[in-house]
mmCIF file with all atom_site columns, C-alpha atoms in Angstrom:
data_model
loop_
_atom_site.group_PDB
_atom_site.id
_atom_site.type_symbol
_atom_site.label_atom_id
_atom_site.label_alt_id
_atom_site.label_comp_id
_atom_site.label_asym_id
_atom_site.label_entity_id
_atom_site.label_seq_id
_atom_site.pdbx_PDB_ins_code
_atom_site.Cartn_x
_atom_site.Cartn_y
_atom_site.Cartn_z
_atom_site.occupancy
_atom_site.B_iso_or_equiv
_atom_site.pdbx_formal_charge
_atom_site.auth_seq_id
_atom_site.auth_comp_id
_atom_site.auth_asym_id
_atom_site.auth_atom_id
_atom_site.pdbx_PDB_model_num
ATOM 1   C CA . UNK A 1 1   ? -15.582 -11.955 13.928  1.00 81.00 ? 28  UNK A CA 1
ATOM 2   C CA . UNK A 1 2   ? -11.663 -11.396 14.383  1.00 90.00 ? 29  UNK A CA 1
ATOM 3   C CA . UNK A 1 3   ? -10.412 -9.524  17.074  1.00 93.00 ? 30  UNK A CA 1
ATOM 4   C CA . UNK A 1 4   ? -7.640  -7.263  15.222  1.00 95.00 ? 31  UNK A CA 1
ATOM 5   C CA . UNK A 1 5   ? -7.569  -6.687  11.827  1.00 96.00 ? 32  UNK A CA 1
ATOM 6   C CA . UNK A 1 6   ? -5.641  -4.037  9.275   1.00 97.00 ? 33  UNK A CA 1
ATOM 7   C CA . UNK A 1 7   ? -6.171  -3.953  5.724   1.00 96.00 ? 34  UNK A CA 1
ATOM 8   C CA . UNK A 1 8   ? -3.823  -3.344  3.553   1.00 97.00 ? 35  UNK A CA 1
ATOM 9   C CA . UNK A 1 9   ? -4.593  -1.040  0.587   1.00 95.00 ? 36  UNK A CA 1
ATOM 10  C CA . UNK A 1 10  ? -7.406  -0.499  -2.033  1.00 95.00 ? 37  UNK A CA 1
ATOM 11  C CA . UNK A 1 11  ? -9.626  -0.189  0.764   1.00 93.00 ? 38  UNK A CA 1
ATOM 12  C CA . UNK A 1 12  ? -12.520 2.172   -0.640  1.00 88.00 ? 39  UNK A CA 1
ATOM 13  C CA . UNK A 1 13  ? -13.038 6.144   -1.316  1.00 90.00 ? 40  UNK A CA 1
ATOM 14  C CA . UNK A 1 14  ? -15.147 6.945   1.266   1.00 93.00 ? 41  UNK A CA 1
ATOM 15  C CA . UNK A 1 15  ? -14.255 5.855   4.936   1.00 95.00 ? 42  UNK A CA 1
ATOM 16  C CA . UNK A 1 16  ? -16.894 7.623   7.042   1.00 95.00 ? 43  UNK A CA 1
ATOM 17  C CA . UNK A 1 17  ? -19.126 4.262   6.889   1.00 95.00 ? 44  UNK A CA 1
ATOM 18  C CA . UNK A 1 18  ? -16.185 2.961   9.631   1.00 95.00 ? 45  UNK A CA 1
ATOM 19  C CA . UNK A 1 19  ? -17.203 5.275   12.443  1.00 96.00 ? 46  UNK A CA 1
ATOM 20  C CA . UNK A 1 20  ? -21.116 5.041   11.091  1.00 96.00 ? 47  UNK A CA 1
ATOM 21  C CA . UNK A 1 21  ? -21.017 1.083   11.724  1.00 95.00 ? 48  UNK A CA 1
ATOM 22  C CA . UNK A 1 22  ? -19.448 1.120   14.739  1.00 95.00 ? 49  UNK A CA 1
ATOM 23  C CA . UNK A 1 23  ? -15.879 -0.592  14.172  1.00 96.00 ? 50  UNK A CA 1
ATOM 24  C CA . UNK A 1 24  ? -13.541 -0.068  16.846  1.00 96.00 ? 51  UNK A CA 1
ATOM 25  C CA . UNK A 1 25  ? -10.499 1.983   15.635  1.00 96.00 ? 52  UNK A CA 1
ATOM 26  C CA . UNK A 1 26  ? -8.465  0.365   18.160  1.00 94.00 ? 53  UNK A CA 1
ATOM 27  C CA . UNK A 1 27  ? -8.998  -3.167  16.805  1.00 96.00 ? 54  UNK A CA 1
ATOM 28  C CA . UNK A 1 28  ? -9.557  -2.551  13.097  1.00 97.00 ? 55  UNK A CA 1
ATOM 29  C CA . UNK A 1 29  ? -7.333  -0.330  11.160  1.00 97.00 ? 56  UNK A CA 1
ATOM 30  C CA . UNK A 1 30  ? -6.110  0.168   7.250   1.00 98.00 ? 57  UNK A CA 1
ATOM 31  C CA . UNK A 1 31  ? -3.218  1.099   5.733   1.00 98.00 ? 58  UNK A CA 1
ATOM 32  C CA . UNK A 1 32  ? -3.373  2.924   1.826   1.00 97.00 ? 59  UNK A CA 1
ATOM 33  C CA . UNK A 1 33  ? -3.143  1.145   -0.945  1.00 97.00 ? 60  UNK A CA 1
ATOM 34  C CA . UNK A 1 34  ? -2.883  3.199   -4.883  1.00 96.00 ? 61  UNK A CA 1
ATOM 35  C CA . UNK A 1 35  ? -6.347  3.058   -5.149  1.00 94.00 ? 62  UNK A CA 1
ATOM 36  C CA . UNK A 1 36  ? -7.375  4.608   -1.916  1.00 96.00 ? 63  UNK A CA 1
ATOM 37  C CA . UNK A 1 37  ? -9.014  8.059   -1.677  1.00 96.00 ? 64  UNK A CA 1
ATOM 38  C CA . UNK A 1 38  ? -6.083  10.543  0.297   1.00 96.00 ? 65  UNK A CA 1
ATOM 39  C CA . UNK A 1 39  ? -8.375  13.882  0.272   1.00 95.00 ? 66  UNK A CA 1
ATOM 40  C CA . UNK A 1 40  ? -9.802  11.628  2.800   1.00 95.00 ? 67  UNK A CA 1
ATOM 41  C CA . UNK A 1 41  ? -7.355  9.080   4.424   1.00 96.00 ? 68  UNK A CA 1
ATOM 42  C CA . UNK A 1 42  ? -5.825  11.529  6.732   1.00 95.00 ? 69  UNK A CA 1
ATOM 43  C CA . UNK A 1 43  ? -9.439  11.940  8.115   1.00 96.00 ? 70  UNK A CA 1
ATOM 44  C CA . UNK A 1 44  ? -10.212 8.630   9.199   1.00 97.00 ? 71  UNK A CA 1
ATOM 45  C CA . UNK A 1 45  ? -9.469  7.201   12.272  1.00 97.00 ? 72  UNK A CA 1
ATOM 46  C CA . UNK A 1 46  ? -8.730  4.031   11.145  1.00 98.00 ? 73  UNK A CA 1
ATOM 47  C CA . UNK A 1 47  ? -6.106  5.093   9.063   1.00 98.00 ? 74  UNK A CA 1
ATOM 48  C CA . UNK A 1 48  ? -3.051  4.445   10.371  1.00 98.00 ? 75  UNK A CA 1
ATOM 49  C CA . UNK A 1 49  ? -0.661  6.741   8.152   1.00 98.00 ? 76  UNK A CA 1
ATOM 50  C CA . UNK A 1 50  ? 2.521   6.952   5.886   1.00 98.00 ? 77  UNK A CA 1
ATOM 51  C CA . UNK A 1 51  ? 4.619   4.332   7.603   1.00 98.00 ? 78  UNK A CA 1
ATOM 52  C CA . UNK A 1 52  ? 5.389   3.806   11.208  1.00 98.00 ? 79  UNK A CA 1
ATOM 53  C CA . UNK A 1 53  ? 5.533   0.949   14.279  1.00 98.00 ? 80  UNK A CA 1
ATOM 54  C CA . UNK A 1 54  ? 1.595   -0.308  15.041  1.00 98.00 ? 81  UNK A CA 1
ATOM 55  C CA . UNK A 1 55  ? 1.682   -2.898  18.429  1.00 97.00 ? 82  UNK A CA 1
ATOM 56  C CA . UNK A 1 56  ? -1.286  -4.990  17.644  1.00 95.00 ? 83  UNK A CA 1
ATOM 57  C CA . UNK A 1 57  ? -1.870  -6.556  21.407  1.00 92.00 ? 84  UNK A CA 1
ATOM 58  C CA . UNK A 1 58  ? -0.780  -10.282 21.701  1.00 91.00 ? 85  UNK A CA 1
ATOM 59  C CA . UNK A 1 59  ? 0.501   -10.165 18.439  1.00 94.00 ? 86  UNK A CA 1
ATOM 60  C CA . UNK A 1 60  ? 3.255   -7.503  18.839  1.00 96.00 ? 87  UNK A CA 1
ATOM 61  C CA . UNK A 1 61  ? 4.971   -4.761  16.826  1.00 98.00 ? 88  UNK A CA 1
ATOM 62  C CA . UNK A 1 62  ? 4.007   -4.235  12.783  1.00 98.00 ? 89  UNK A CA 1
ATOM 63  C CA . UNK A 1 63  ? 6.450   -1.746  10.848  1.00 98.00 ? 90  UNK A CA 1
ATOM 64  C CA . UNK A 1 64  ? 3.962   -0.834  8.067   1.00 98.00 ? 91  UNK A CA 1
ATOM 65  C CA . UNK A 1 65  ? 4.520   1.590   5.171   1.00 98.00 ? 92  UNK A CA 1
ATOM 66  C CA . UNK A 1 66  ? 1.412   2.974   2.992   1.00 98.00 ? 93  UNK A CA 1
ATOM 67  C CA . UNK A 1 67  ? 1.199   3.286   -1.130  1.00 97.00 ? 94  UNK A CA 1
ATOM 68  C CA . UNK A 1 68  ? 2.222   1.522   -4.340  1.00 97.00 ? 95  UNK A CA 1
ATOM 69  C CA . UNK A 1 69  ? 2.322   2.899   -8.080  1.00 96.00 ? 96  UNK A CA 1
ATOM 70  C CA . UNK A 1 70  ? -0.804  2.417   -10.111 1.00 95.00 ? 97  UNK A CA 1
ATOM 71  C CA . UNK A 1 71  ? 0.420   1.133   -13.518 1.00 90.00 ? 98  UNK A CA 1
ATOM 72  C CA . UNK A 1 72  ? -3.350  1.696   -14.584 1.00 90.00 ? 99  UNK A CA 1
ATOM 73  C CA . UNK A 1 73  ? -2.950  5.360   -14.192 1.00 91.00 ? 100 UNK A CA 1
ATOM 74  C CA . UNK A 1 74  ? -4.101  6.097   -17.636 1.00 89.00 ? 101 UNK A CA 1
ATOM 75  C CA . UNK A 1 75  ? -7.322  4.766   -17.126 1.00 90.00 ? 102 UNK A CA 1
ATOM 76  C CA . UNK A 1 76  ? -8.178  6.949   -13.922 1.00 93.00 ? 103 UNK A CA 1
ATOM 77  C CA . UNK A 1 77  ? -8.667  10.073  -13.497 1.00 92.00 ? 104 UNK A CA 1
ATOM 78  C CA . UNK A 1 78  ? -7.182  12.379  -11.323 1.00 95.00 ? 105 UNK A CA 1
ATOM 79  C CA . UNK A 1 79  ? -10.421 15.439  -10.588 1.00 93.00 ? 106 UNK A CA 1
ATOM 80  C CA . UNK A 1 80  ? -13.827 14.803  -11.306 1.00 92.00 ? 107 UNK A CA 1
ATOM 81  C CA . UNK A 1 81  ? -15.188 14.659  -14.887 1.00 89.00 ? 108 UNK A CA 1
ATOM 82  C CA . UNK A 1 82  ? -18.494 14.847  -16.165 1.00 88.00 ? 109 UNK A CA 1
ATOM 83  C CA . UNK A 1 83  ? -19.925 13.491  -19.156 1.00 87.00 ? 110 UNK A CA 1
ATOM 84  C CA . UNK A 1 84  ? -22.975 13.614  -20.469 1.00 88.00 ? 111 UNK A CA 1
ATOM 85  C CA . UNK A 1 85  ? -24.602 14.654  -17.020 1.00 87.00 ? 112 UNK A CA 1
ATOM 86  C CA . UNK A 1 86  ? -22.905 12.078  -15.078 1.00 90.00 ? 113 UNK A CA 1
ATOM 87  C CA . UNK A 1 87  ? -20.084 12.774  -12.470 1.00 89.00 ? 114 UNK A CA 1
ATOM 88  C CA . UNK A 1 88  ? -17.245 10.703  -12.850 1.00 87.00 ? 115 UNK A CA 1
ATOM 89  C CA . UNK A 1 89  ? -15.789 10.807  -9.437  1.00 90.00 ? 116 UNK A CA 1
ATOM 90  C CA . UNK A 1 90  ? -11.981 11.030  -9.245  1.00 93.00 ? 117 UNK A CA 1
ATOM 91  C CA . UNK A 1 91  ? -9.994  8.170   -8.473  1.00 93.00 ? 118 UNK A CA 1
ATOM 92  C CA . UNK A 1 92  ? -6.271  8.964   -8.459  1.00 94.00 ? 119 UNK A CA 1
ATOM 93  C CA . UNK A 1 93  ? -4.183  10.807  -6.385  1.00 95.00 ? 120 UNK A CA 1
ATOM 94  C CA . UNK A 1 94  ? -0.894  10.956  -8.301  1.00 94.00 ? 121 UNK A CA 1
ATOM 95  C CA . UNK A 1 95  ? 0.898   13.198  -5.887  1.00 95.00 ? 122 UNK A CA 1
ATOM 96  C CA . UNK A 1 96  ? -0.437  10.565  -3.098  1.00 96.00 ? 123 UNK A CA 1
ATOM 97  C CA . UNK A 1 97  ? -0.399  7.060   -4.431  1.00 97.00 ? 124 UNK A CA 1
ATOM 98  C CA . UNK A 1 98  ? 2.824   7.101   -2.994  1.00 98.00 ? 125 UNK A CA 1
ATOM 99  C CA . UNK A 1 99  ? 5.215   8.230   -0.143  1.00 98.00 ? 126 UNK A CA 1
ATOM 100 C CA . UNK A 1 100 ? 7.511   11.117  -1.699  1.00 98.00 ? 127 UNK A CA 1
ATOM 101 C CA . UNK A 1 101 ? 11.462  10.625  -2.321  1.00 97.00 ? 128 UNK A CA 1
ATOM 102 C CA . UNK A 1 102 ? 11.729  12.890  1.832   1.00 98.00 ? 129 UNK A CA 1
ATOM 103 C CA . UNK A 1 103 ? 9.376   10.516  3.635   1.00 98.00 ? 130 UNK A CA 1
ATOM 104 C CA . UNK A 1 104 ? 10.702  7.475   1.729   1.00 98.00 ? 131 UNK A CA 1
ATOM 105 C CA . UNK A 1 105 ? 14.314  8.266   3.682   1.00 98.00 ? 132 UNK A CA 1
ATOM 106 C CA . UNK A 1 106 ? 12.223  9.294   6.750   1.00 98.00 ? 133 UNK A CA 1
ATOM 107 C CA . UNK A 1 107 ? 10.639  5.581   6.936   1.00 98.00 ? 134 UNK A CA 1
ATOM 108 C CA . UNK A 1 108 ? 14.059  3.704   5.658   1.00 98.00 ? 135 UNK A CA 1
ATOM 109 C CA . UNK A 1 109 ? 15.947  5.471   8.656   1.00 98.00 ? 136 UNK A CA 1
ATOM 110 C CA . UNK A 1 110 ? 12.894  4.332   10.699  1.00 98.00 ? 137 UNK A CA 1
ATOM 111 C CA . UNK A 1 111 ? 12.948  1.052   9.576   1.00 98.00 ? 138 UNK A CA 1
ATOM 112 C CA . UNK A 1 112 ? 16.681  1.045   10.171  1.00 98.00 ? 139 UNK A CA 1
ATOM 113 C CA . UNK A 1 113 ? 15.700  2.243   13.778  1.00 98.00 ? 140 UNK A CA 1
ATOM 114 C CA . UNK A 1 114 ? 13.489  -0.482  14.449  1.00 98.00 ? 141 UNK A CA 1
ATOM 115 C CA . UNK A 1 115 ? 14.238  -3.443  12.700  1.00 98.00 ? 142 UNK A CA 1
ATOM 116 C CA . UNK A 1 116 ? 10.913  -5.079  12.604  1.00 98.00 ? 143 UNK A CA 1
ATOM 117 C CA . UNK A 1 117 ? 10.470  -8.826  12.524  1.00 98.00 ? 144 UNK A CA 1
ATOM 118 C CA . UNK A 1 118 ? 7.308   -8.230  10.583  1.00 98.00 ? 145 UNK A CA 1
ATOM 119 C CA . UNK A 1 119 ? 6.046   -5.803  7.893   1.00 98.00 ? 146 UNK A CA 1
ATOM 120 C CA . UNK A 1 120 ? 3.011   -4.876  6.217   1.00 98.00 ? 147 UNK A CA 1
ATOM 121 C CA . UNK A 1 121 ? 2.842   -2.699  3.019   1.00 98.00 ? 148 UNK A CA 1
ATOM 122 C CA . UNK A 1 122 ? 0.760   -2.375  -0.136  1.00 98.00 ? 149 UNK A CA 1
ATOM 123 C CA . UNK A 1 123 ? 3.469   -3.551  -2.525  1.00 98.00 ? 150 UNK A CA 1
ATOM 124 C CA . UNK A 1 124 ? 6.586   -5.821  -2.054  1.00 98.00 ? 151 UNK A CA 1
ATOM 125 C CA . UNK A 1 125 ? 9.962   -5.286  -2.299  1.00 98.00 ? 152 UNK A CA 1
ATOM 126 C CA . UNK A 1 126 ? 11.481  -4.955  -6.087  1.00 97.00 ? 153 UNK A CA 1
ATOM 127 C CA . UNK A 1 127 ? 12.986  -8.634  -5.622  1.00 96.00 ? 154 UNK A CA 1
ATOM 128 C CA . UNK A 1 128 ? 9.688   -10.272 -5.315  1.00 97.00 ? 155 UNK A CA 1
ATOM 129 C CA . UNK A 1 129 ? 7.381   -8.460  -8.050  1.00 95.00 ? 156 UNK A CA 1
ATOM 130 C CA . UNK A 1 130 ? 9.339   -11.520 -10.561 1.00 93.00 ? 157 UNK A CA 1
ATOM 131 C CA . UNK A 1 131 ? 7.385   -13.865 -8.501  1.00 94.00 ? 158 UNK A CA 1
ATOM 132 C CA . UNK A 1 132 ? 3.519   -12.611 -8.124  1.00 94.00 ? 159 UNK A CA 1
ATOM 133 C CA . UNK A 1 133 ? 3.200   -11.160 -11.384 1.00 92.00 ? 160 UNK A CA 1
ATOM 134 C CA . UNK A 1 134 ? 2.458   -12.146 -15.344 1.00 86.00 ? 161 UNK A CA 1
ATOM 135 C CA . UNK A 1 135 ? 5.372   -10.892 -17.287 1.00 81.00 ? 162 UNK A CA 1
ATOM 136 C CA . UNK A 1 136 ? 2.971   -10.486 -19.994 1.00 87.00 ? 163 UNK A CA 1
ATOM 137 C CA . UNK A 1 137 ? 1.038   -8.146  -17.988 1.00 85.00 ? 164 UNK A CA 1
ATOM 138 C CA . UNK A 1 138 ? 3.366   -4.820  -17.707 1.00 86.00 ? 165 UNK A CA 1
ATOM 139 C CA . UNK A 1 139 ? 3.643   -5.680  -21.507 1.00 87.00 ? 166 UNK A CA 1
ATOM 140 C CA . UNK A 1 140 ? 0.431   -5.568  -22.207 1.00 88.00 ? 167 UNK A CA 1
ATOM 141 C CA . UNK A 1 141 ? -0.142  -1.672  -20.143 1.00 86.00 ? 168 UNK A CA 1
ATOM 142 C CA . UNK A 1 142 ? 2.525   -0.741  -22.525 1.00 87.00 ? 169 UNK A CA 1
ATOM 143 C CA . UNK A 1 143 ? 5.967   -1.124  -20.282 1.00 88.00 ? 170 UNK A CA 1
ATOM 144 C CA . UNK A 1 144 ? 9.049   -2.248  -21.701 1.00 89.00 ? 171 UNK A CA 1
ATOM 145 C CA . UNK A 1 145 ? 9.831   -4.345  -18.755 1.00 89.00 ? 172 UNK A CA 1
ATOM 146 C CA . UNK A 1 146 ? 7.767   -6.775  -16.950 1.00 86.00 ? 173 UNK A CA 1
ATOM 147 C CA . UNK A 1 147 ? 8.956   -5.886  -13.582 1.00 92.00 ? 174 UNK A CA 1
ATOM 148 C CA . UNK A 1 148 ? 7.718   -1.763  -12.782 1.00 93.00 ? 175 UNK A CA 1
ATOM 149 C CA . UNK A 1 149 ? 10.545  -0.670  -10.605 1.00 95.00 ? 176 UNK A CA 1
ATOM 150 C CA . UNK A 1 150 ? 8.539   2.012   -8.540  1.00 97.00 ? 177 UNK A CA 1
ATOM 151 C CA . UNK A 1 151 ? 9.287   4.073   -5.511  1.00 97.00 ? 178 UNK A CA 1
ATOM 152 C CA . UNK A 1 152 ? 7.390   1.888   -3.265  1.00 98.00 ? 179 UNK A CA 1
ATOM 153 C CA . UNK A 1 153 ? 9.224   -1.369  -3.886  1.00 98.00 ? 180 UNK A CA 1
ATOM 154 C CA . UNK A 1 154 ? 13.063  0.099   -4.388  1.00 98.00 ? 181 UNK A CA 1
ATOM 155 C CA . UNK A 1 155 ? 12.288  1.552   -0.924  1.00 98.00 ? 182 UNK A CA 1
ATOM 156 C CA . UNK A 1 156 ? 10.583  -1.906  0.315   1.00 98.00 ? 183 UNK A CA 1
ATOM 157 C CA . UNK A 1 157 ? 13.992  -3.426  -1.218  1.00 98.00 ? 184 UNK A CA 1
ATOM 158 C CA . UNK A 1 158 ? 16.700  -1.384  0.151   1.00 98.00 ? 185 UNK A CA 1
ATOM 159 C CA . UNK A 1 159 ? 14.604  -1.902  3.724   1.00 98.00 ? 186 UNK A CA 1
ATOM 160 C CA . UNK A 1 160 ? 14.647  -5.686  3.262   1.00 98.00 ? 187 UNK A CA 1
ATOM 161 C CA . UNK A 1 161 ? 18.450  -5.789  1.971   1.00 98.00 ? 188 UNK A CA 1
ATOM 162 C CA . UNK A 1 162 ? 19.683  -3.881  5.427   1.00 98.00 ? 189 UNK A CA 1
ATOM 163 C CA . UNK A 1 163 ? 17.371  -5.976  7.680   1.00 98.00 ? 190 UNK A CA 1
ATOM 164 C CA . UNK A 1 164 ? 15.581  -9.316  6.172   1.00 98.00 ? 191 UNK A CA 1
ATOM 165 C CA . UNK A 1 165 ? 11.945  -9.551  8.450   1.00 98.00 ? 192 UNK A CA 1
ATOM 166 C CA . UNK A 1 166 ? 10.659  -12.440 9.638   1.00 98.00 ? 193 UNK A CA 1
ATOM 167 C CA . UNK A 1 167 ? 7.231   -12.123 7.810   1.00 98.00 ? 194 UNK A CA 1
ATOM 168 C CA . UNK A 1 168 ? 6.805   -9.565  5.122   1.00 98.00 ? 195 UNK A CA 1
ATOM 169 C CA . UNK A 1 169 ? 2.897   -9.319  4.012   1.00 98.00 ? 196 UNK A CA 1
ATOM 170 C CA . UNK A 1 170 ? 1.695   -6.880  1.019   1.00 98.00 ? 197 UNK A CA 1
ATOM 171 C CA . UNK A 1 171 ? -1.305  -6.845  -0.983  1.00 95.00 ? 198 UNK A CA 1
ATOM 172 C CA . UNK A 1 172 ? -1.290  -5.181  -4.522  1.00 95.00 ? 199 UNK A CA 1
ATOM 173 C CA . UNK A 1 173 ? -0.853  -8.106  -7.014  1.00 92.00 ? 200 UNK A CA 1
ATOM 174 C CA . UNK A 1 174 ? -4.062  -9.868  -6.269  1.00 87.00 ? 201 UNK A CA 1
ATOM 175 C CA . UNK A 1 175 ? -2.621  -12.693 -6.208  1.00 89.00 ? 202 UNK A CA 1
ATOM 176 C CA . UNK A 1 176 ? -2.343  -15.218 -3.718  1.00 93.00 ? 203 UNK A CA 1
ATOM 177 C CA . UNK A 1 177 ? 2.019   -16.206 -2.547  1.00 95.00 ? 204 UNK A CA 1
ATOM 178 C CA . UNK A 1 178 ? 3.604   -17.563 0.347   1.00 96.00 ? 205 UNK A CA 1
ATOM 179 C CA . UNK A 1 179 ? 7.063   -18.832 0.233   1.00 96.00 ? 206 UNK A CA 1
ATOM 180 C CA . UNK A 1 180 ? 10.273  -18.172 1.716   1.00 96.00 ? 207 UNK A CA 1
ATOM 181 C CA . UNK A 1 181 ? 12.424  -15.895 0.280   1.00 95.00 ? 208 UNK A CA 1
ATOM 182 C CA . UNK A 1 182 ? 15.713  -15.507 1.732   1.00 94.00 ? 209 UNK A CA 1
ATOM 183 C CA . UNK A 1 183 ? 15.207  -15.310 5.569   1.00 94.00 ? 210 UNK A CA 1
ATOM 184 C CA . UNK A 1 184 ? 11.762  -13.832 5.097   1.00 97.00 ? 211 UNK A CA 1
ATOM 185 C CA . UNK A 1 185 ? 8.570   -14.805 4.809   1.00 97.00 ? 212 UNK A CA 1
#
């Protein structure tokens, strides 16, 4: 019932069910999450990448940046498995889950670039995990430190640290937060 709309990570396996149903690429798009399927991603038209500029109409420019570290990796699996008859589908794409050390720089020197007022991404900068997340939690997968430093949010962090957004919106901690932080939202 919304005009626009992008979701932003953990948005299903299969994606073909978009096109099937009718929703219009150019209103409704998704950006990957960890727990995303990226044997398919690339395929879908409603995909809208690694990280890049979107320009949502009335609304303006979104600098958006795909992926985040699944500290549940032991319980997935990354190929299919069968037991006893039954296909356990995989649901992990280590390689994938998120942007490499090369297209981290690529979207930092983007970012730099552009300077967005407002960012989407699947996980939040390094500074904010402290503040959307159970220290007990890491703890309890087995980490030594309740804060995961992980590709994703060092490179959120060093984006935020040269240029502080306006709005800064991530998903990944399943938790709801809104608060100012800094100059950012």
């Amino acid at each position: 019932g919304v005009p626009y709309t992008i979701q932003i990570g953990d948005f299903d396996y299969e994606y073909d069910w978009l096109v099937r149903e009718g929703v219009k690429v150019e209103n409704h798009r998704w950006l990957g999450g960890n727990h995303d399927n990226y044997d398919n991603a690339p395929f879908s038209p409603h995909y809208l990448g690694d990280f890049g500029v979107y320009t949502v109409p009335d609304f303006g420019d979104i600098f958006y940046v795909r992926g985040g570290f699944s500290l549940d990796y032991k319980a997935r699996r990354a190929n299919d498995m069968y037991d006893r008859g039954r296909v356990l589908k995989k649901n992990w794409w280590p390689e994938a889950e998120e942007l490499s050390i090369k297209q981290g720089y690529e979207a930092l020197e983007l970012y730099k670039k552009v300077r967005p007022t407002f960012v989407i991404a699947h996980e939040c900068p390094v500074s904010v995990v402290k503040h959307v997340t159970n220290p007990e939690f890491a703890l309890n997968w087995g980490y030594k430190d309740p804060v995961i430093r992980t590709r994703t949010n060092e490179l959120l962090q060093a984006m935020v640290d040269f240029h502080a957004p306006k709005t800064f919106v991530f998903g990944h901690f399943h938790i709801n937060f809104d608060d100012m932080i800094g100059e950012t939202r």
